PDB file of C-alpha atoms in Angstrom:
ATOM      1  CA  MET A1094       6.231  11.974 -22.619  1.00 84.00           C
ATOM      2  CA  ASN A1095       5.605  10.484 -26.065  1.00 95.00           C
ATOM      3  CA  THR A1096       2.659   8.284 -27.027  1.00 96.00           C
ATOM      4  CA  LYS A1097       4.513   5.021 -26.381  1.00 93.00           C
ATOM      5  CA  GLN A1098       5.609   6.207 -22.928  1.00 93.00           C
ATOM      6  CA  LYS A1099       2.053   7.331 -22.089  1.00 96.00           C
ATOM      7  CA  THR A1100       0.695   3.963 -23.207  1.00 96.00           C
ATOM      8  CA  ASN A1101       3.301   2.095 -21.133  1.00 95.00           C
ATOM      9  CA  PHE A1102       2.475   4.277 -18.115  1.00 96.00           C
ATOM     10  CA  LEU A1103      -1.257   3.569 -18.439  1.00 97.00           C
ATOM     11  CA  VAL A1104      -0.766  -0.164 -18.987  1.00 97.00           C
ATOM     12  CA  MET A1105       1.636  -0.476 -16.057  1.00 97.00           C
ATOM     13  CA  GLY A1106      -0.706   1.505 -13.784  1.00 98.00           C
ATOM     14  CA  GLY A1107      -3.653  -0.648 -14.884  1.00 98.00           C
ATOM     15  CA  LEU A1108      -1.771  -3.876 -14.234  1.00 98.00           C
ATOM     16  CA  ILE A1109      -0.743  -2.694 -10.788  1.00 98.00           C
ATOM     17  CA  ALA A1110      -4.340  -1.665 -10.009  1.00 98.00           C
ATOM     18  CA  ALA A1111      -5.622  -5.074 -11.090  1.00 98.00           C
ATOM     19  CA  LEU A1112      -2.963  -6.947  -9.106  1.00 98.00           C
ATOM     20  CA  TYR A1113      -3.642  -4.883  -5.991  1.00 98.00           C
ATOM     21  CA  ALA A1114      -7.414  -5.391  -6.186  1.00 98.00           C
ATOM     22  CA  ILE A1115      -7.101  -9.146  -6.838  1.00 98.00           C
ATOM     23  CA  ALA A1116      -4.593  -9.597  -4.015  1.00 98.00           C
ATOM     24  CA  THR A1117      -6.879  -7.635  -1.664  1.00 98.00           C
ATOM     25  CA  TYR A1118      -9.828  -9.871  -2.503  1.00 98.00           C
ATOM     26  CA  LEU A1119      -7.659 -12.965  -2.011  1.00 97.00           C
ATOM     27  CA  SER A1120      -6.685 -11.612   1.410  1.00 96.00           C
ATOM     28  CA  ALA A1121     -10.360 -10.914   2.136  1.00 96.00           C
ATOM     29  CA  ALA A1122     -11.245 -14.517   1.284  1.00 96.00           C
ATOM     30  CA  MET A1123      -8.825 -15.544   4.045  1.00 95.00           C
ATOM     31  CA  GLY A1124     -10.262 -12.955   6.468  1.00 94.00           C
ATOM     32  CA  LEU A1125      -7.124 -10.814   6.390  1.00 94.00           C
ATOM     33  CA  ALA A1126      -8.069  -7.718   4.375  1.00 95.00           C
ATOM     34  CA  TYR A1127     -10.365  -5.615   6.531  1.00 92.00           C
ATOM     35  CA  GLY A1128     -10.655  -4.748  10.193  1.00 83.00           C
ATOM     36  CA  GLY A1129      -8.162  -4.141  12.962  1.00 82.00           C
ATOM     37  CA  ILE A1130      -5.771  -6.945  12.169  1.00 85.00           C
ATOM     38  CA  GLN A1131      -4.885  -6.880   8.485  1.00 90.00           C
ATOM     39  CA  PHE A1132      -2.344  -8.820   6.495  1.00 94.00           C
ATOM     40  CA  ARG A1133      -3.206  -7.746   2.969  1.00 96.00           C
ATOM     41  CA  ILE A1134      -0.971  -9.482   0.475  1.00 96.00           C
ATOM     42  CA  SER A1135      -1.629  -6.500  -1.791  1.00 98.00           C
ATOM     43  CA  GLU A1136       0.267  -4.194   0.558  1.00 97.00           C
ATOM     44  CA  ALA A1137       3.545  -5.765  -0.580  1.00 98.00           C
ATOM     45  CA  LEU A1138       2.898  -3.923  -3.852  1.00 98.00           C
ATOM     46  CA  THR A1139       3.201  -0.587  -2.061  1.00 98.00           C
ATOM     47  CA  ILE A1140       6.937  -0.755  -2.767  1.00 98.00           C
ATOM     48  CA  LEU A1141       6.297  -0.369  -6.496  1.00 98.00           C
ATOM     49  CA  PRO A1142       6.546   3.468  -6.544  1.00 98.00           C
ATOM     50  CA  ILE A1143      10.239   2.867  -5.800  1.00 97.00           C
ATOM     51  CA  PHE A1144      10.484   1.492  -9.338  1.00 96.00           C
ATOM     52  CA  THR A1145       7.935   3.503 -11.335  1.00 96.00           C
ATOM     53  CA  PRO A1146       5.671   6.532 -10.884  1.00 97.00           C
ATOM     54  CA  ALA A1147       2.957   4.540 -12.723  1.00 98.00           C
ATOM     55  CA  ALA A1148       2.523   2.642  -9.459  1.00 98.00           C
ATOM     56  CA  ILE A1149       1.043   5.717  -7.779  1.00 98.00           C
ATOM     57  CA  PRO A1150      -2.230   5.818  -9.744  1.00 98.00           C
ATOM     58  CA  GLY A1151      -2.143   2.020  -9.997  1.00 98.00           C
ATOM     59  CA  LEU A1152      -2.092   1.577  -6.221  1.00 98.00           C
ATOM     60  CA  ILE A1153      -4.701   4.290  -5.686  1.00 98.00           C
ATOM     61  CA  ILE A1154      -7.144   2.751  -8.165  1.00 98.00           C
ATOM     62  CA  GLY A1155      -6.386  -0.779  -6.956  1.00 98.00           C
ATOM     63  CA  CYS A1156      -7.015   0.222  -3.352  1.00 98.00           C
ATOM     64  CA  PHE A1157     -10.252   1.955  -4.294  1.00 98.00           C
ATOM     65  CA  ILE A1158     -11.475  -1.181  -6.097  1.00 98.00           C
ATOM     66  CA  GLY A1159     -10.196  -3.499  -3.345  1.00 98.00           C
ATOM     67  CA  ASN A1160     -11.922  -1.489  -0.628  1.00 97.00           C
ATOM     68  CA  LEU A1161     -15.287  -1.728  -2.382  1.00 98.00           C
ATOM     69  CA  GLY A1162     -15.577  -5.091  -0.592  1.00 96.00           C
ATOM     70  CA  SER A1163     -14.926  -3.625   2.849  1.00 96.00           C
ATOM     71  CA  PRO A1164     -17.531  -4.044   5.580  1.00 94.00           C
ATOM     72  CA  PHE A1165     -16.793  -0.415   6.519  1.00 94.00           C
ATOM     73  CA  GLY A1166     -18.328   0.706   3.210  1.00 96.00           C
ATOM     74  CA  MET A1167     -17.559   4.014   1.570  1.00 97.00           C
ATOM     75  CA  VAL A1168     -15.687   5.255   4.629  1.00 97.00           C
ATOM     76  CA  ASP A1169     -13.026   2.608   3.993  1.00 96.00           C
ATOM     77  CA  VAL A1170     -13.129   3.153   0.244  1.00 97.00           C
ATOM     78  CA  LEU A1171     -12.350   6.849   0.713  1.00 98.00           C
ATOM     79  CA  LEU A1172     -10.065   6.837   3.770  1.00 97.00           C
ATOM     80  CA  GLY A1173      -8.152   3.704   2.774  1.00 97.00           C
ATOM     81  CA  THR A1174      -7.629   5.136  -0.693  1.00 98.00           C
ATOM     82  CA  PHE A1175      -6.380   8.431   0.777  1.00 98.00           C
ATOM     83  CA  ALA A1176      -3.945   6.532   3.014  1.00 98.00           C
ATOM     84  CA  THR A1177      -2.650   4.631  -0.006  1.00 98.00           C
ATOM     85  CA  ALA A1178      -2.369   7.818  -2.072  1.00 98.00           C
ATOM     86  CA  PHE A1179      -0.338   9.635   0.584  1.00 98.00           C
ATOM     87  CA  ALA A1180       1.871   6.608   1.120  1.00 98.00           C
ATOM     88  CA  ALA A1181       2.474   6.057  -2.603  1.00 98.00           C
ATOM     89  CA  VAL A1182       3.531   9.676  -3.167  1.00 98.00           C
ATOM     90  CA  CYS A1183       5.862   9.604  -0.142  1.00 98.00           C
ATOM     91  CA  THR A1184       7.274   6.220  -1.195  1.00 98.00           C
ATOM     92  CA  TYR A1185       8.091   7.597  -4.636  1.00 98.00           C
ATOM     93  CA  SER A1186       9.506  10.844  -3.195  1.00 98.00           C
ATOM     94  CA  THR A1187      11.943   9.056  -0.880  1.00 98.00           C
ATOM     95  CA  ARG A1188      12.939   6.152  -3.177  1.00 98.00           C
ATOM     96  CA  LYS A1189      16.545   7.316  -3.465  1.00 97.00           C
ATOM     97  CA  ILE A1190      17.145   7.350   0.289  1.00 98.00           C
ATOM     98  CA  THR A1191      18.617   3.928   0.971  1.00 97.00           C
ATOM     99  CA  PHE A1192      20.379   1.975   3.669  1.00 96.00           C
ATOM    100  CA  LYS A1193      22.840  -0.461   2.121  1.00 95.00           C
ATOM    101  CA  GLY A1194      20.913  -0.183  -1.135  1.00 95.00           C
ATOM    102  CA  LEU A1195      17.526  -0.855   0.450  1.00 97.00           C
ATOM    103  CA  PRO A1196      14.900   1.950   0.524  1.00 98.00           C
ATOM    104  CA  LEU A1197      13.702   1.204   4.055  1.00 97.00           C
ATOM    105  CA  LEU A1198      12.246   4.685   4.595  1.00 98.00           C
ATOM    106  CA  SER A1199      10.127   4.411   1.442  1.00 98.00           C
ATOM    107  CA  MET A1200       8.707   1.124   2.683  1.00 98.00           C
ATOM    108  CA  PHE A1201       7.666   2.730   5.971  1.00 98.00           C
ATOM    109  CA  PHE A1202       5.126   5.235   4.606  1.00 98.00           C
ATOM    110  CA  PRO A1203       2.376   2.660   3.956  1.00 98.00           C
ATOM    111  CA  VAL A1204       2.836   1.480   7.548  1.00 98.00           C
ATOM    112  CA  LEU A1205       2.618   5.018   8.911  1.00 98.00           C
ATOM    113  CA  PHE A1206      -0.349   6.279   6.891  1.00 98.00           C
ATOM    114  CA  ASN A1207      -2.377   3.095   7.271  1.00 97.00           C
ATOM    115  CA  ALA A1208      -1.726   2.956  11.012  1.00 97.00           C
ATOM    116  CA  ILE A1209      -2.949   6.526  11.462  1.00 98.00           C
ATOM    117  CA  ILE A1210      -5.755   6.779   8.903  1.00 98.00           C
ATOM    118  CA  VAL A1211      -7.103   3.218   8.874  1.00 97.00           C
ATOM    119  CA  GLY A1212      -6.443   2.944  12.624  1.00 96.00           C
ATOM    120  CA  THR A1213      -8.683   5.986  13.131  1.00 97.00           C
ATOM    121  CA  GLU A1214     -11.323   4.476  10.882  1.00 96.00           C
ATOM    122  CA  VAL A1215     -11.307   1.123  12.701  1.00 95.00           C
ATOM    123  CA  ALA A1216     -11.460   2.891  16.078  1.00 96.00           C
ATOM    124  CA  TRP A1217     -14.443   4.915  14.889  1.00 95.00           C
ATOM    125  CA  PHE A1218     -16.389   1.682  14.299  1.00 94.00           C
ATOM    126  CA  LEU A1219     -15.538   0.031  17.628  1.00 94.00           C
ATOM    127  CA  PRO A1220     -18.636  -1.170  19.493  1.00 94.00           C
ATOM    128  CA  GLU A1221     -17.831   1.105  22.435  1.00 94.00           C
ATOM    129  CA  GLY A1222     -17.262   4.071  20.108  1.00 94.00           C
ATOM    130  CA  PHE A1223     -14.165   6.090  19.396  1.00 96.00           C
ATOM    131  CA  SER A1224     -11.680   6.627  22.222  1.00 97.00           C
ATOM    132  CA  ALA A1225      -8.010   7.478  22.495  1.00 97.00           C
ATOM    133  CA  ILE A1226      -7.206   3.980  23.784  1.00 97.00           C
ATOM    134  CA  GLY A1227      -9.291   2.420  21.006  1.00 97.00           C
ATOM    135  CA  PHE A1228      -7.426   4.502  18.444  1.00 98.00           C
ATOM    136  CA  LEU A1229      -4.004   3.588  19.857  1.00 98.00           C
ATOM    137  CA  LEU A1230      -4.834  -0.113  19.881  1.00 97.00           C
ATOM    138  CA  SER A1231      -6.345   0.015  16.385  1.00 96.00           C
ATOM    139  CA  ALA A1232      -3.399   1.994  15.013  1.00 97.00           C
ATOM    140  CA  LEU A1233      -0.949  -0.483  16.565  1.00 97.00           C
ATOM    141  CA  GLU A1234      -2.845  -3.471  15.154  1.00 96.00           C
ATOM    142  CA  VAL A1235      -3.144  -2.014  11.650  1.00 96.00           C
ATOM    143  CA  GLY A1236       0.437  -0.754  11.748  1.00 97.00           C
ATOM    144  CA  ALA A1237       1.825  -4.092  12.946  1.00 97.00           C
ATOM    145  CA  GLY A1238       0.080  -6.009  10.169  1.00 96.00           C
ATOM    146  CA  GLU A1239       1.225  -3.457   7.625  1.00 97.00           C
ATOM    147  CA  LEU A1240       4.788  -3.648   8.925  1.00 97.00           C
ATOM    148  CA  VAL A1241       4.868  -7.427   8.585  1.00 97.00           C
ATOM    149  CA  VAL A1242       3.587  -7.330   5.005  1.00 97.00           C
ATOM    150  CA  CYS A1243       5.487  -4.256   3.772  1.00 97.00           C
ATOM    151  CA  TYR A1244       8.822  -5.509   5.050  1.00 98.00           C
ATOM    152  CA  GLY A1245       8.266  -9.270   5.217  1.00 98.00           C
ATOM    153  CA  LEU A1246       6.927  -9.500   1.658  1.00 98.00           C
ATOM    154  CA  GLY A1247       8.063  -6.112   0.343  1.00 97.00           C
ATOM    155  CA  ILE A1248      11.795  -6.651   0.834  1.00 97.00           C
ATOM    156  CA  PRO A1249      11.897  -9.988  -1.034  1.00 97.00           C
ATOM    157  CA  LEU A1250       9.733  -8.427  -3.774  1.00 96.00           C
ATOM    158  CA  PHE A1251      12.135  -5.483  -3.945  1.00 96.00           C
ATOM    159  CA  TYR A1252      15.129  -7.771  -4.435  1.00 95.00           C
ATOM    160  CA  LEU A1253      13.265  -9.850  -7.012  1.00 94.00           C
ATOM    161  CA  LEU A1254      12.349  -6.773  -9.034  1.00 94.00           C
ATOM    162  CA  LYS A1255      15.799  -5.246  -8.585  1.00 92.00           C
ATOM    163  CA  SER A1256      17.467  -8.374  -9.961  1.00 89.00           C
ATOM    164  CA  ASN A1257      17.732  -9.042 -13.652  1.00 71.00           C
ATOM    165  CA  LYS A1258      15.447 -12.053 -13.273  1.00 63.00           C
ATOM    166  CA  VAL A1259      12.314  -9.935 -13.563  1.00 63.00           C
ATOM    167  CA  ARG A1260      12.129  -7.155 -16.158  1.00 66.00           C
ATOM    168  CA  LEU A1261       8.989  -5.137 -15.527  1.00 67.00           C
ATOM    169  CA  PHE A1262      10.228  -1.590 -15.204  1.00 61.00           C
TER     170      PHE A1262
END
């Protein structure tokens, strides 16, 4: 990678991190970013590793910054960031597996990792304490919200970025 490519990679990753953090805080202002039921606008950006590997560190850093506002504190900062990191790497790794040109599998990893990892975290903080039923309900709630955002907003974003109307990557 030459100097120009390294600079582009860093700038793109930084922009993605900033967009993710801002969108998370906007979601938080609407009461949608933290807790069992989440509809983080920022999660639509989890499709970006399909287009560029610079999205991987961008999403990780953006999630870390976005989770600094979480009522779950450092637990959410660390676990949420790990969930995003795993999802971003898997999204990038499976970007070429498509169904009618759409990388549906890649879009599923944020749903999966957030449901399991963040679902566990939310269940841990339930007033009655952690339980298998609490985990299942928390994982379903987190996963359902993630599914709505990743596919409901992610697919239109994918087509917008894939078209020639937007030239980012």
